[in-house]
Structures are given as C-alpha cells and as structure tokens.
XYZ file of C-alpha atoms in Angstrom:
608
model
C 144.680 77.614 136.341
C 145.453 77.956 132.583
C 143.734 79.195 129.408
C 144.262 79.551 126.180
C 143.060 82.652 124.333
C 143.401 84.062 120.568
C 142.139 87.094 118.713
C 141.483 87.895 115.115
C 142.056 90.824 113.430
C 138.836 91.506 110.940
C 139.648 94.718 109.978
C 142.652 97.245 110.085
C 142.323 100.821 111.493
C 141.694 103.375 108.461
C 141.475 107.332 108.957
C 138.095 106.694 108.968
C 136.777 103.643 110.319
C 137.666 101.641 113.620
C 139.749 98.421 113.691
C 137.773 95.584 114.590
C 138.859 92.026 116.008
C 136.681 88.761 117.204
C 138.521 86.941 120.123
C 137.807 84.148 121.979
C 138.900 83.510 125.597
C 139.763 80.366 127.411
C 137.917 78.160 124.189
C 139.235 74.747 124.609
C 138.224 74.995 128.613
C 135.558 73.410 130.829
C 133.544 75.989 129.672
C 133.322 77.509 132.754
C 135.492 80.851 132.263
C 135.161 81.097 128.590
C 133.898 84.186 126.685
C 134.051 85.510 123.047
C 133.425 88.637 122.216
C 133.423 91.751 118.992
C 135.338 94.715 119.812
C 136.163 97.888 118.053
C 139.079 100.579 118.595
C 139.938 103.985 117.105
C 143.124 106.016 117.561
C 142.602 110.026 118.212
C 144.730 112.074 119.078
C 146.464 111.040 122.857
C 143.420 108.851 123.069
C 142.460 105.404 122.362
C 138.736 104.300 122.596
C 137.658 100.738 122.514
C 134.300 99.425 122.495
C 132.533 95.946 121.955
C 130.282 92.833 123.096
C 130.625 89.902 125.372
C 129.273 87.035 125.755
C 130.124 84.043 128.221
C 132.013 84.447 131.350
C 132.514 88.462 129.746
C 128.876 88.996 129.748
C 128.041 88.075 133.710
C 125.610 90.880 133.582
C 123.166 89.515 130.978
C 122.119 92.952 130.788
C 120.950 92.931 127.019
C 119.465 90.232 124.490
C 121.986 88.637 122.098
C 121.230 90.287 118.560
C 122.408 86.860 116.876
C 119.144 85.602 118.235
C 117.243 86.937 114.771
C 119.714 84.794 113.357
C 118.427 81.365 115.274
C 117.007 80.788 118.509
C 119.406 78.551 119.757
C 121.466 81.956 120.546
C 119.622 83.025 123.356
C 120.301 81.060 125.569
C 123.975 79.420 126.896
C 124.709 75.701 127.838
C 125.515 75.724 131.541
C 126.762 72.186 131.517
C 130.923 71.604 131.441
C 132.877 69.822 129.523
C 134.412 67.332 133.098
C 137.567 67.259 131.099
C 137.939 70.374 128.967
C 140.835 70.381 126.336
C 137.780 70.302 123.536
C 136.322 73.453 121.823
C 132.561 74.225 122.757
C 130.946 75.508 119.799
C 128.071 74.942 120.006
C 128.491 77.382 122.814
C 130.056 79.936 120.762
C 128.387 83.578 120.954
C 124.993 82.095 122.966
C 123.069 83.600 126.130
C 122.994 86.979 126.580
C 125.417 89.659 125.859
C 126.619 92.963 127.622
C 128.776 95.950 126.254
C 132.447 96.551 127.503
C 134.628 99.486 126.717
C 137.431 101.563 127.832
C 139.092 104.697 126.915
C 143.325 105.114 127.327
C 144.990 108.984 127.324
C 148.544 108.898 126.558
C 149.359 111.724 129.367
C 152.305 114.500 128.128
C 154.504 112.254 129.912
C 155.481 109.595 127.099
C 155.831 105.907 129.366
C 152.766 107.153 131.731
C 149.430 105.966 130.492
C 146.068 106.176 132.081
C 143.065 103.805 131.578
C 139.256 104.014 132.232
C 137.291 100.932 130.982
C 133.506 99.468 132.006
C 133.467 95.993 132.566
C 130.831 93.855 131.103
C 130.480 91.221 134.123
C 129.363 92.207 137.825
C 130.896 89.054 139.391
C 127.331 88.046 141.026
C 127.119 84.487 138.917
C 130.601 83.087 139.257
C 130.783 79.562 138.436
C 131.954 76.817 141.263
C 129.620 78.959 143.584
C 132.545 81.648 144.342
C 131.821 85.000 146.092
C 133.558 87.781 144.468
C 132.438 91.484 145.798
C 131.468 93.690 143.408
C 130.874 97.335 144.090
C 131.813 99.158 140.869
C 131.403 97.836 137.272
C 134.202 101.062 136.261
C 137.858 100.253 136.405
C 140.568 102.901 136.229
C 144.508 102.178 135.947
C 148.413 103.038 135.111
C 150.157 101.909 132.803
C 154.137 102.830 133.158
C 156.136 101.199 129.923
C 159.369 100.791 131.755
C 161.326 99.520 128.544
C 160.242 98.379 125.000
C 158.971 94.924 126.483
C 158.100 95.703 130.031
C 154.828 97.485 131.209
C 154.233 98.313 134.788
C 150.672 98.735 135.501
C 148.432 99.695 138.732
C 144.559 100.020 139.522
C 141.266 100.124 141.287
C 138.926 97.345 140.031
C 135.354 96.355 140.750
C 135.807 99.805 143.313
C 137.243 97.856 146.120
C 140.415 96.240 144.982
C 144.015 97.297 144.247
C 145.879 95.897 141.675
C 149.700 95.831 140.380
C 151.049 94.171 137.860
C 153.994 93.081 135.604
C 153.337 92.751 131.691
C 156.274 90.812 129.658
C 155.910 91.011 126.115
C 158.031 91.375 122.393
C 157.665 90.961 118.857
C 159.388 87.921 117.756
C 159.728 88.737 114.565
C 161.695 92.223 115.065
C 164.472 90.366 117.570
C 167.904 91.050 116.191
C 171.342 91.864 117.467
C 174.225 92.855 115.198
C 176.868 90.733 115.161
C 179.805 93.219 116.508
C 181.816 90.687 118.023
C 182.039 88.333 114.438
C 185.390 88.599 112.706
C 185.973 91.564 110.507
C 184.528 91.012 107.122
C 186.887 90.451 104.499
C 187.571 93.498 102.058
C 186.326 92.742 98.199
C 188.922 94.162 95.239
C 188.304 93.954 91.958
C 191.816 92.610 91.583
C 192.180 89.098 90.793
C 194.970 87.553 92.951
C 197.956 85.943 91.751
C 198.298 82.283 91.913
C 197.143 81.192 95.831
C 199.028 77.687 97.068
C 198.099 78.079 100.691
C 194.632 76.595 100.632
C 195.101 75.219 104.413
C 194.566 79.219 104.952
C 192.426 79.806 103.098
C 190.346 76.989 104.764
C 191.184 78.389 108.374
C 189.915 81.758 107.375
C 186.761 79.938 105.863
C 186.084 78.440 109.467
C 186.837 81.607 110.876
C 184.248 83.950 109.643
C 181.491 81.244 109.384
C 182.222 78.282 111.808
C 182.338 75.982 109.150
C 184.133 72.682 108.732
C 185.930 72.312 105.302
C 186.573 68.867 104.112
C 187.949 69.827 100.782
C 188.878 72.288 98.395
C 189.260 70.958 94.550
C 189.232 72.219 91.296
C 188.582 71.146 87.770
C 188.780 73.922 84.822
C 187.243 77.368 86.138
C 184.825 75.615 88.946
C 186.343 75.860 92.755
C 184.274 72.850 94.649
C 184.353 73.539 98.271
C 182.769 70.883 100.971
C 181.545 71.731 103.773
C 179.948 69.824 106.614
C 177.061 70.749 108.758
C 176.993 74.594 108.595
C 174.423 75.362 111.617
C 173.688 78.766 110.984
C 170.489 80.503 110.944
C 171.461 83.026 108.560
C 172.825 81.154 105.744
C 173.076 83.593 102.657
C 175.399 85.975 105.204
C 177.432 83.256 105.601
C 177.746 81.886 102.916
C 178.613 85.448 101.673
C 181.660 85.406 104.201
C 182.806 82.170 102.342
C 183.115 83.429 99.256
C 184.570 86.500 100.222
C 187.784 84.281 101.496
C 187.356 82.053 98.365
C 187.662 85.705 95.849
C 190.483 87.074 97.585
C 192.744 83.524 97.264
C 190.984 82.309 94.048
C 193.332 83.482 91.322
C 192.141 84.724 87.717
C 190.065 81.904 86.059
C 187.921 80.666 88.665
C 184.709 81.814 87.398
C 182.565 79.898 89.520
C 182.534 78.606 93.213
C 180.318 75.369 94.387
C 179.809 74.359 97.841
C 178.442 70.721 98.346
C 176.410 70.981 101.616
C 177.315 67.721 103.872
C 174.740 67.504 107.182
C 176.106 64.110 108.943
C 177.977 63.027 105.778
C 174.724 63.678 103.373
C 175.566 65.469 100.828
C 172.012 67.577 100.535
C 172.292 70.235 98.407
C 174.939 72.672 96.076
C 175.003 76.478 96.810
C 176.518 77.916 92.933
C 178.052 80.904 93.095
C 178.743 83.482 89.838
C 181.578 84.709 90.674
C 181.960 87.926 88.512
C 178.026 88.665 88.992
C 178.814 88.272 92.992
C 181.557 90.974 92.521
C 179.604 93.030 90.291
C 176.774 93.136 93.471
C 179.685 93.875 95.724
C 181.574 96.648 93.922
C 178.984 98.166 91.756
C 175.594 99.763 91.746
C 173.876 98.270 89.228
C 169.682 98.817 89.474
C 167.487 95.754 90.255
C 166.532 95.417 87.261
C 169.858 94.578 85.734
C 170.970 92.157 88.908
C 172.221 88.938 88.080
C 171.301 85.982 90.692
C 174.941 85.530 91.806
C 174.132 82.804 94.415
C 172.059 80.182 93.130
C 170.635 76.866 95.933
C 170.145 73.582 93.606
C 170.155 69.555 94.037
C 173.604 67.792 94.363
C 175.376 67.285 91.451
C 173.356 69.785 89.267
C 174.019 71.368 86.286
C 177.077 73.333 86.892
C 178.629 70.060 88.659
C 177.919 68.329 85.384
C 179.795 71.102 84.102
C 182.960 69.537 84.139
C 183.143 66.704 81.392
C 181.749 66.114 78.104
C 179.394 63.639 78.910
C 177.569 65.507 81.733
C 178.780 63.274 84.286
C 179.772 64.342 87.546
C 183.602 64.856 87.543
C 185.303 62.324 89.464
C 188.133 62.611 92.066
C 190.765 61.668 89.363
C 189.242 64.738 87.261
C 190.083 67.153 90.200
C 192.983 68.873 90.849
C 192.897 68.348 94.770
C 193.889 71.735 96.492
C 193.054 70.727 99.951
C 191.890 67.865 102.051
C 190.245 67.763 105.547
C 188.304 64.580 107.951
C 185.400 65.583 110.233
C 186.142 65.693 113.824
C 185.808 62.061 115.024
C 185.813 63.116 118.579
C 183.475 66.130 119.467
C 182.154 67.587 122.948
C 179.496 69.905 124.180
C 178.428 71.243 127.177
C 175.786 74.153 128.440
C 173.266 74.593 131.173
C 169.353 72.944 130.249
C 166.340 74.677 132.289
C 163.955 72.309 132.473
C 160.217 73.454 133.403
C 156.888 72.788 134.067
C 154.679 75.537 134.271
C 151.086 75.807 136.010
C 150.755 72.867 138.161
C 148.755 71.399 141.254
C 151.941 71.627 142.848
C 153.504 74.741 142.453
C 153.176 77.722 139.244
C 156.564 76.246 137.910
C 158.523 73.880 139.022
C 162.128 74.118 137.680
C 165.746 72.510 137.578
C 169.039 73.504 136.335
C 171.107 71.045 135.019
C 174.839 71.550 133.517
C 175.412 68.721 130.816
C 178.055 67.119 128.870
C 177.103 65.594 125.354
C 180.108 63.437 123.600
C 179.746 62.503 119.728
C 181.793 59.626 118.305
C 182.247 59.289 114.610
C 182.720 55.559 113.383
C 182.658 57.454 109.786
C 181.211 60.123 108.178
C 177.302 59.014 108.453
C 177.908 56.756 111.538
C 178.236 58.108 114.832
C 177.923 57.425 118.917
C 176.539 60.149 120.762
C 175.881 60.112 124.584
C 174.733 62.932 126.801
C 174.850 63.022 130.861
C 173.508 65.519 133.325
C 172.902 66.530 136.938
C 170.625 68.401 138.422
C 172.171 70.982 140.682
C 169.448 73.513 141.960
C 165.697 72.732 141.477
C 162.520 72.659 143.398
C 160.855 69.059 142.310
C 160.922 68.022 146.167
C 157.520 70.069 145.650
C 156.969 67.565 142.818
C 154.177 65.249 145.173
C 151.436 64.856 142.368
C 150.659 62.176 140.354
C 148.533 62.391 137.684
C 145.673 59.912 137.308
C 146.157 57.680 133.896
C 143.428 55.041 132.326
C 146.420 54.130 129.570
C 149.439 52.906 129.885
C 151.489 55.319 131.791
C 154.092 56.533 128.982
C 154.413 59.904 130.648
C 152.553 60.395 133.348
C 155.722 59.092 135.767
C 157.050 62.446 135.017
C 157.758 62.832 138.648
C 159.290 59.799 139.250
C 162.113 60.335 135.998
C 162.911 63.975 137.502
C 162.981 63.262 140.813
C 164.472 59.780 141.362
C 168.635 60.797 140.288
C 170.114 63.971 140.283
C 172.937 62.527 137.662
C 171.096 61.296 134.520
C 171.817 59.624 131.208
C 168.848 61.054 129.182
C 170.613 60.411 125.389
C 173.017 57.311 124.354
C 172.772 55.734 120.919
C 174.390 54.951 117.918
C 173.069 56.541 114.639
C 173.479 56.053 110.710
C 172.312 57.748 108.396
C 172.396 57.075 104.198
C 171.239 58.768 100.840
C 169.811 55.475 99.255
C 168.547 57.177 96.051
C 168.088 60.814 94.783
C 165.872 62.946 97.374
C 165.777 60.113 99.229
C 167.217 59.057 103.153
C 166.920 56.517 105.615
C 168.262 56.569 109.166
C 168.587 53.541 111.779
C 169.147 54.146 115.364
C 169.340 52.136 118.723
C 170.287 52.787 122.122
C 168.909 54.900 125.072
C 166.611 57.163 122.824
C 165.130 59.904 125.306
C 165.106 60.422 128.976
C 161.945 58.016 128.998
C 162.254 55.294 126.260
C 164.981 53.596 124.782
C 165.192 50.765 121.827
C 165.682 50.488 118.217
C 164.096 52.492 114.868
C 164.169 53.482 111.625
C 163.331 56.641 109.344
C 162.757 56.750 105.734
C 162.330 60.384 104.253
C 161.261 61.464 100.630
C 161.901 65.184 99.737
C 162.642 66.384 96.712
C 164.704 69.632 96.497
C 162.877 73.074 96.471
C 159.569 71.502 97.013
C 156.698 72.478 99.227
C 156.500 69.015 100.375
C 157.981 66.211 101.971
C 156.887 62.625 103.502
C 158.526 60.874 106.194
C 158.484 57.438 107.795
C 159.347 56.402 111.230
C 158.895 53.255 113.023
C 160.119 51.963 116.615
C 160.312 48.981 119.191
C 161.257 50.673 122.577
C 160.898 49.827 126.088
C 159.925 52.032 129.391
C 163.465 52.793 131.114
C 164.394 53.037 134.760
C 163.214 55.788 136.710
C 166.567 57.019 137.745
C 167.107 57.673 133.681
C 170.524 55.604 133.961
C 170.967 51.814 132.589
C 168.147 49.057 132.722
C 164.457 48.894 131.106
C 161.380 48.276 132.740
C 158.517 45.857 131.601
C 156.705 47.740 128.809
C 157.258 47.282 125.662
C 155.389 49.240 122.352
C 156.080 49.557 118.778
C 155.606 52.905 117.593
C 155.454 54.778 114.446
C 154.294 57.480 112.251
C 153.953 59.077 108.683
C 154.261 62.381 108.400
C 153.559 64.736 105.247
C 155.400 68.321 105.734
C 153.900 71.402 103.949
C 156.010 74.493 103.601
C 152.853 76.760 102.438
C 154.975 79.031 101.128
C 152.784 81.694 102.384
C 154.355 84.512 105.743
C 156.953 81.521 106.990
C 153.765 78.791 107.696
C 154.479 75.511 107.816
C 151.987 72.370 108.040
C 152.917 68.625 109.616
C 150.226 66.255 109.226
C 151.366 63.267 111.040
C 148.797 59.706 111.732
C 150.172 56.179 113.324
C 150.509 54.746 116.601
C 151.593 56.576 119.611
C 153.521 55.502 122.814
C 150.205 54.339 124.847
C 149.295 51.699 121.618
C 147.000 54.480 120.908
C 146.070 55.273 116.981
C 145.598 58.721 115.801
C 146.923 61.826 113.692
C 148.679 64.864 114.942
C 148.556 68.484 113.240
C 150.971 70.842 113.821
C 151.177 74.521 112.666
C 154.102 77.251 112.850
C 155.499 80.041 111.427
C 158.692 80.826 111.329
C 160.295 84.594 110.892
C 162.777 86.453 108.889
C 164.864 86.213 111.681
C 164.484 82.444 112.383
C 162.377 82.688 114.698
C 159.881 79.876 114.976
C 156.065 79.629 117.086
C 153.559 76.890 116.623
C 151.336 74.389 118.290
C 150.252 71.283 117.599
C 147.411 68.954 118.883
C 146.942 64.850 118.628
C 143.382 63.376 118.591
C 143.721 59.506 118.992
C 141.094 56.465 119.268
C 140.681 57.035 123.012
C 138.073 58.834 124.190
C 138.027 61.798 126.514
C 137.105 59.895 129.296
C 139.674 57.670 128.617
C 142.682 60.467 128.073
C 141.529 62.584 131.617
C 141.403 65.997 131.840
C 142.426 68.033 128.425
C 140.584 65.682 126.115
C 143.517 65.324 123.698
C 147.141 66.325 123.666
C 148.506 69.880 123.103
C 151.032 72.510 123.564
C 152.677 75.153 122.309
C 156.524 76.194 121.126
C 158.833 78.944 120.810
C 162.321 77.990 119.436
C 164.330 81.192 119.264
C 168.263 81.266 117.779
C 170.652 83.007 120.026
C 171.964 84.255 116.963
C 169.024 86.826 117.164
C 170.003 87.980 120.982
C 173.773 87.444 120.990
C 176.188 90.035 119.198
C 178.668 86.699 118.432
C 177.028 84.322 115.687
C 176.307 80.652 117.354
C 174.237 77.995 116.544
C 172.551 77.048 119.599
C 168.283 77.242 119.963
C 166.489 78.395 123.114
C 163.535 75.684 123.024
C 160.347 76.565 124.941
C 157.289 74.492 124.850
C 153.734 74.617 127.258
C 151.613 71.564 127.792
C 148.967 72.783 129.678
C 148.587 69.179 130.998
C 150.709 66.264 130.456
C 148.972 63.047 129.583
C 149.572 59.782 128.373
C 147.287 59.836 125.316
C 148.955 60.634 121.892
C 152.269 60.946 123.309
C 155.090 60.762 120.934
C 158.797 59.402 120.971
C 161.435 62.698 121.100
C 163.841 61.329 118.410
C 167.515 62.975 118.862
C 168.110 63.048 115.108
C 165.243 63.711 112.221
C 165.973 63.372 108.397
C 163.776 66.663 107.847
C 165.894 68.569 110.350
C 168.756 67.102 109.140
C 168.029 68.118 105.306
C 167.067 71.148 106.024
C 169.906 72.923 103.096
C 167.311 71.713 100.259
C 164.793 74.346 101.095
C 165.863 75.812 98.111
C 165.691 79.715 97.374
C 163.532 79.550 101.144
C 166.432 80.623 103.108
C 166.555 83.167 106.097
C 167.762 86.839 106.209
C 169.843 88.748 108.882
C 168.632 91.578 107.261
C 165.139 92.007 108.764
C-alpha cells in the first residue's frame, strides 16, 4: 500500500521551551489508516524526549476523551465510514474520536553512530480495520539505531513485545547536495594588465566552450562594447559560468573594451542580455573592496536593452553593418545524444516496482536556427514488466490506463519524433508549433503561445492540441481516438524560499475539463521538489480509486553529484495510482522551459 504523510513545524526548539509540530498521516486515504496527531520534543543533554497526542488509526486505544470536544461536539466521536476511492482529504474527520498519548525517549550512547530508543505506542492493535488480527502483547517499543553514513540509518527492535524488526532508512537534504567541480578546466588567471591587441578570436571562442560548454555564434564589436552570442547555455549554475566567460573574454579583450554583452539564444530565441562592467568585474576579482562600496558588475536585462542601445545616436540597436565582426560561428545542424532511462513504477498490485532499463539514442536536425527535427529511439534491455499482468479498471476513455500494453508490447520503441519551430513574434512574447509523434502515447499537431515579460513574477501560457492514441508497440501508426486538448497556464515565481505556483485549467486527454495546481520549490543548488494535483468535471466514481490525479517530483542536476559540470537532470516522479482522469499531454519542448534566461537577477548559486 501507499500513503502520503506531512508534518508542520509550529514552533522551533528554544533553551527553554519544546519544539512542537502537527502532522498528519496517510490524509488523502480511504480513511482507514489515517491519523493526525500534536507532538512535542526537547533536546537534553545525550537525550531526546518526545511526547504528544493521536488521534485516528494512532489512537487505537481510545484510552482518553478528545479535549477538542469543549470546542464542539462533533469531536468526540470519528466517522467510521471510507472514502471507496480515497485520493480526497477527510476533514471533516480531522482530530475526531478519541485520543491517546504517545512518546518516546532516544540516548545518544558514548558511541557516536549507536543510538538507542524507548517509545510507548498510542494504539494496541485490537481494532484494526478490514477485520485484521495483529497480536499485541506490549504497548512499549525499544530499538537501535546505527547511522552507517550521513544518509543511511540502520535500525533494529522489539515491537508490540513479540516482534523483531530491522530496517533500512534512506534519507538527505536536498538542499545541502553539492560536489566541487575538480575535474572542470582550470580557471583562467585574472591580471590587471590589459592585453595587447588579440586577433585570434577563433581561440578565444574555443576556450569560451571549454570552461563553460557553450556554443559561440559570434563575437562583434562596436566602440568599447564586446557582443558575444551564445546559444543554449544548459547550466544550472549560471553566474559561475558566466564568470568563466568573461574571464577568457578579459584576458584577450585588449584596452578599451569596457563592457562585455552576451545575447542569450535558447533554440535561436534570443531571450535575454547578461551586461557585464568590465573594470567593476576586475575590481571584485583583484581587490577587496567592502560590500558596501561593490559595484553590480554583472547585470541580467531584456534583449536589446540599454547598453545595446548604447551604440548609436539614436538609441537604436546597432546593426550588423555597425559591427566590426571579430568572429562568426552556425549551430550544430546535426546533433546526437545517448544515455541509459530507468523507467519505474513504484507500489503496484503487481509487484513494489516494476522497472526497465533502456539505452537510447536521440538525433536533432536543424532546418535553421528555430526549426528543428528531433527523433528519439530506445530498447528495453533488462526489466521485469512480464510481471506487468494488471489492468486497471477505467470509466473514461482509456488515455493511460494501457500503460501495460505501451511497455510491454516492443522492446525497441520510438517514444519522440517531431518537427518543432519556435518564433519571438513580439517583445516578451513566443509561439511554438509542433507535429509529429509527440510522447510515447499520443502523437499529432499543436501550438504554444507564451507571454512573459522579463524579471517578472509572472507568466501566462497557451497550449492547444489535436492528437491521436498511437500503437501499442510505440512505433508508426495511430489508433482510433482522437481528442483536442489544451490548457492555460499562469506561472507564479513567489519570490519567496525558491516557491513556485502553476495554475493551469482546460481540457485534458480523457475530454475531461478541469484545473491543475502545482507547487515546488526549488534550491540554491537547483534542486527542485513539488507536487501537483488535477480536479476535473468527473466525479470520483467516475475517475476510480484516488479521486483525482496526483504525484509528486524530484528533478535533481547531476551537476550537484558529479565533480565534472553537465547539464543533464535526474527526473523522479510518484503517482500513487495512474488514472485516466486529468491526464495531461508530456510536451518535448515548453516556451517557459525554454525562456528560462529571463528570470532576471533569480539565478542559481554553486556557492551554497
């Protein structure tokens, strides 16, 4: 089975008073397992001591009247009736029936890793739901706890005084995940020497590449303003980057460049300017100077901004003709791409997780700069889906509920081939238009329409679609159903600890009409964990068990594990059930992904 639990801190730990925290436990169940509960903890010396109250599934004993019942009577007693399909909170079922008290003390022993636990349990197993017999002799628990490494905890007990447990707990702060980068190129030295006159710019370009994995298209100049264009720089940490540019740029640039721009291309859209102060950048790098006195030497603004403008009279952006052309580059037209994709599905009828390993090749054509062909192929070479026998039961059109059909019916697969453009049609503004074999389940034709202005909090996107169910074995053909698709979306960067907001409402795969929310947050170190959760016209009933569509996400950059920078993204998403209600298409290419340079001064840190 699967939950899903979360717990709120209320109030940190002081010298004096406890830390407190309100959890719930498996809320958006059938109700049958669920608990909340109000617990308090205080640190003393080699000794941790928790107390607090249960109610639900955590209070099996009943053994003393809920205080909330001054509050209202309808706390004293619980519902016993279950939500058939779970997947919906239950408050009204929130903190009801009686309560017991739960508690535990933990002694760090002399011995650092070694810890040893003692805790009461507030449930004595005798009212399990479903009608299940679970023995009960002891409501004390005692354990070890053996922290093996940093993120791995070893643990053994006696529970319920006639049962042995052992156990493996995985865990890690996302947020503090970092590797230095010791296998990068050498940084290049800063002087405060100017250089003499530079003519090799094809070097200097190389060397740019290098230390950043950047493609140059050109190097100009006009009067004391280097322009440098660069197209889709990947990395998660941007300002170190970037920082390795211009420390090739100051050691070629000779006496007289005072300022370096770098126009930001993602797909040929030119999405944002990075300007760069040249002698306050070498001030920061050779001087101490206090905070207070710091001059912003790298400055994120719109394209074609003031210091652009810079270079005529009339405020115009210079022109090509205006330039002195130093160097000149074309993107790749023929790129290719391979790794390994783990594909999962975890907590099943079938099996805990079923799994595959599939090696894939991914080819991109470019017709032009914005218009491009890109096709992906893979085969599954070690999995476990002939354990794959269940079908799950659908009242909508079956969108995604032939899982195990599109996994199981070819080993070699075609999940991606399409052709893509994408255009800047007016300032902060983008369309894209795409057709072809759009995911590994749907293929057909749309179009995506984004408005986002540079450095805002906000941004509102446009999608709409006319695909077709493909062939099971995920290779050429369509099958009989046909939809039309589409969705607005308004995206809120709250500005506030790396939160982000997507409200998005239209018309899902199944012809169902709804809205989906989804919240993340997204660390220092790029790091990003979220969920999200679609509520559409069909009723519960209707969708099965879960109510409404849901999951959760982890996306973590390998530059944060690997010592050698890279651009590649470990995805990791849970479903706890996969339904057909509220599912959406998975579009290859998004304009908000793809603009993702005009975030402005919100720009990520290797520096944690």
């Amino acid at each position: 089975d699967k939950s899903i639990d979360t717990k709120i801190r209320l109030h940190e730990e002081t010298a004096l008073t406890p830390q407190l925290a309100l959890g719930l436990r498996d809320f958006v169940g059938t109700g049958l397992w669920s608990s909340e509960y109000l617990v308090a903890s205080k640190h003393l010396p080699h000794v941790d001591v928790s107390l607090g109250m249960g109610w639900g599934y955590m209070a099996g004993t009943g053994d003393m009247a809920n205080p909330l019942s001054v509050l209202s009577s309808r706390f004293s007693t619980r519902s016993t009736a279950t939500a058939s399909t779970g997947g919906l909170p239950s408050f009204g079922n929130y903190f009801t029936g009686p309560a017991s008290l739960f508690g535990g003390i933990e002694y760090q022993t002399p011995w650092d890793p070694l810890r040893v636990k003692i805790e009461y349990d507030g449930n004595n197993y005798k009212q399990e739901p479903l009608g299940e017999i679970i023995t009960s002799n002891s409501r004390w628990n005692a354990g070890l706890v053996y922290e093996a490494s940093s993120n791995v905890d070893l643990s053994a007990g006696y529970e319920r005084g006639n049962q042995v447990m052992f156990g493996v707990n995985l865990h890690a702060n996302l947020k503090n995940l970092y590797m230095p980068k010791l296998s990068d190129p050498p940084l290049v030295p800063v002087n405060n020497s100017y250089p003499a006159n530079h003519t090799n710019w094809k070097i200097t370009s190389l060397d740019i590449e290098t230390q950043t994995k950047w493609k140059v298209l050109q190097i100009t100049q006009h009067k004391n303003i280097l322009f440098i264009d660069v197209a889709n720089p990947h990395n998660v940490y941007w300002r170190e980057y970037l920082d390795r540019a211009i420390r090739v740029l100051h050691r070629d640039a000779s006496f007289g460049i005072d300022y370096f721009v770098f126009r930001i291309h993602e797909e040929g859209l030119l999405v944002a300017e990075e300007h760069v102060d040249r002698g306050a950048w070498l001030t920061q790098h050779t001087e101490e100077t206090p905070p207070s006195l710091t001059q912003m030497a790298m400055m994120p603004v719109a394209p074609l901004s003031t210091l652009s403008h810079q270079a005529n009279q009339n405020n115009s952006p210079p022109s090509s003709t205006q330039n002195t052309a130093l160097y000149s580059s074309s993107i790749d037209q023929l790129e290719f791409h391979n790794g390994l994709n783990f594909n999962y599905f975890l907590g099943g009828p079938n099996n805990f997780i079923l799994y595959s390993l599939a090696p894939y090749e991914e080819v991109r054509y470019h017709i032009n700069n914005d218009t491009w062909v890109q096709g992906t192929a893979q085969y599954n070479v070690f999995d476990n889906y002939n354990n794959f026998t269940y079908d799950a039961p659908s009242n909508l059109p079956r969108v995604r509920t032939y899982i195990r059909e599109y996994v199981t019916t070819s080993r070699l697969t075609m999940p991606n081939l399409q052709l893509t453009s994408v255009k800047n049609i007016a300032p902060d503004q983008y369309v894209s238009f795409y057709a072809g074999y759009l995911e590994m389940m749907f293929g057909g034709v749309g179009s995506e329409y984004l408005y986002r202005p540079f450095d805002s909090q906000f941004a509102l996107g446009v999608d709409i679609n006319e695909v077709a169910q493909r062939n099971f074995n995920v290779g050429f053909g369509f099958q009989n159903y046909r939809v039309l698709t589409g969705l607005a979306t308004l995206y809120w960067d709250t500005g506030w600890q790396g939160v982000h907001t997507n409200l998005s409402m239209g018309r899902y795969l199944a012809g169902d009409v709804g809205a989906t929310l989804d919240i993340s947050k997204q660390f220092k170190n790029g790091v990003q964990m979220g969920a999200y959760a679609t509520k559409t016209n069909v009723t519960s009933a209707q969708f099965g068990e879960g109510s409404i569509d849901k999951g959760i996400y982890v996306n973590i950059p390998f530059d944060a594990l690997l010592t050698r920078s890279t651009d590649l993204t470990a995805h990791f998403l849970w479903e706890p059930l996969l339904r057909d209600g509220g599912a959406r298409l998975n579009r290859a290419v998004q304009l908000y992904d793809l603009t993702k340079r005009r975030v402005g001064s919100g720009t990520l840190s290797l520096h944690l």
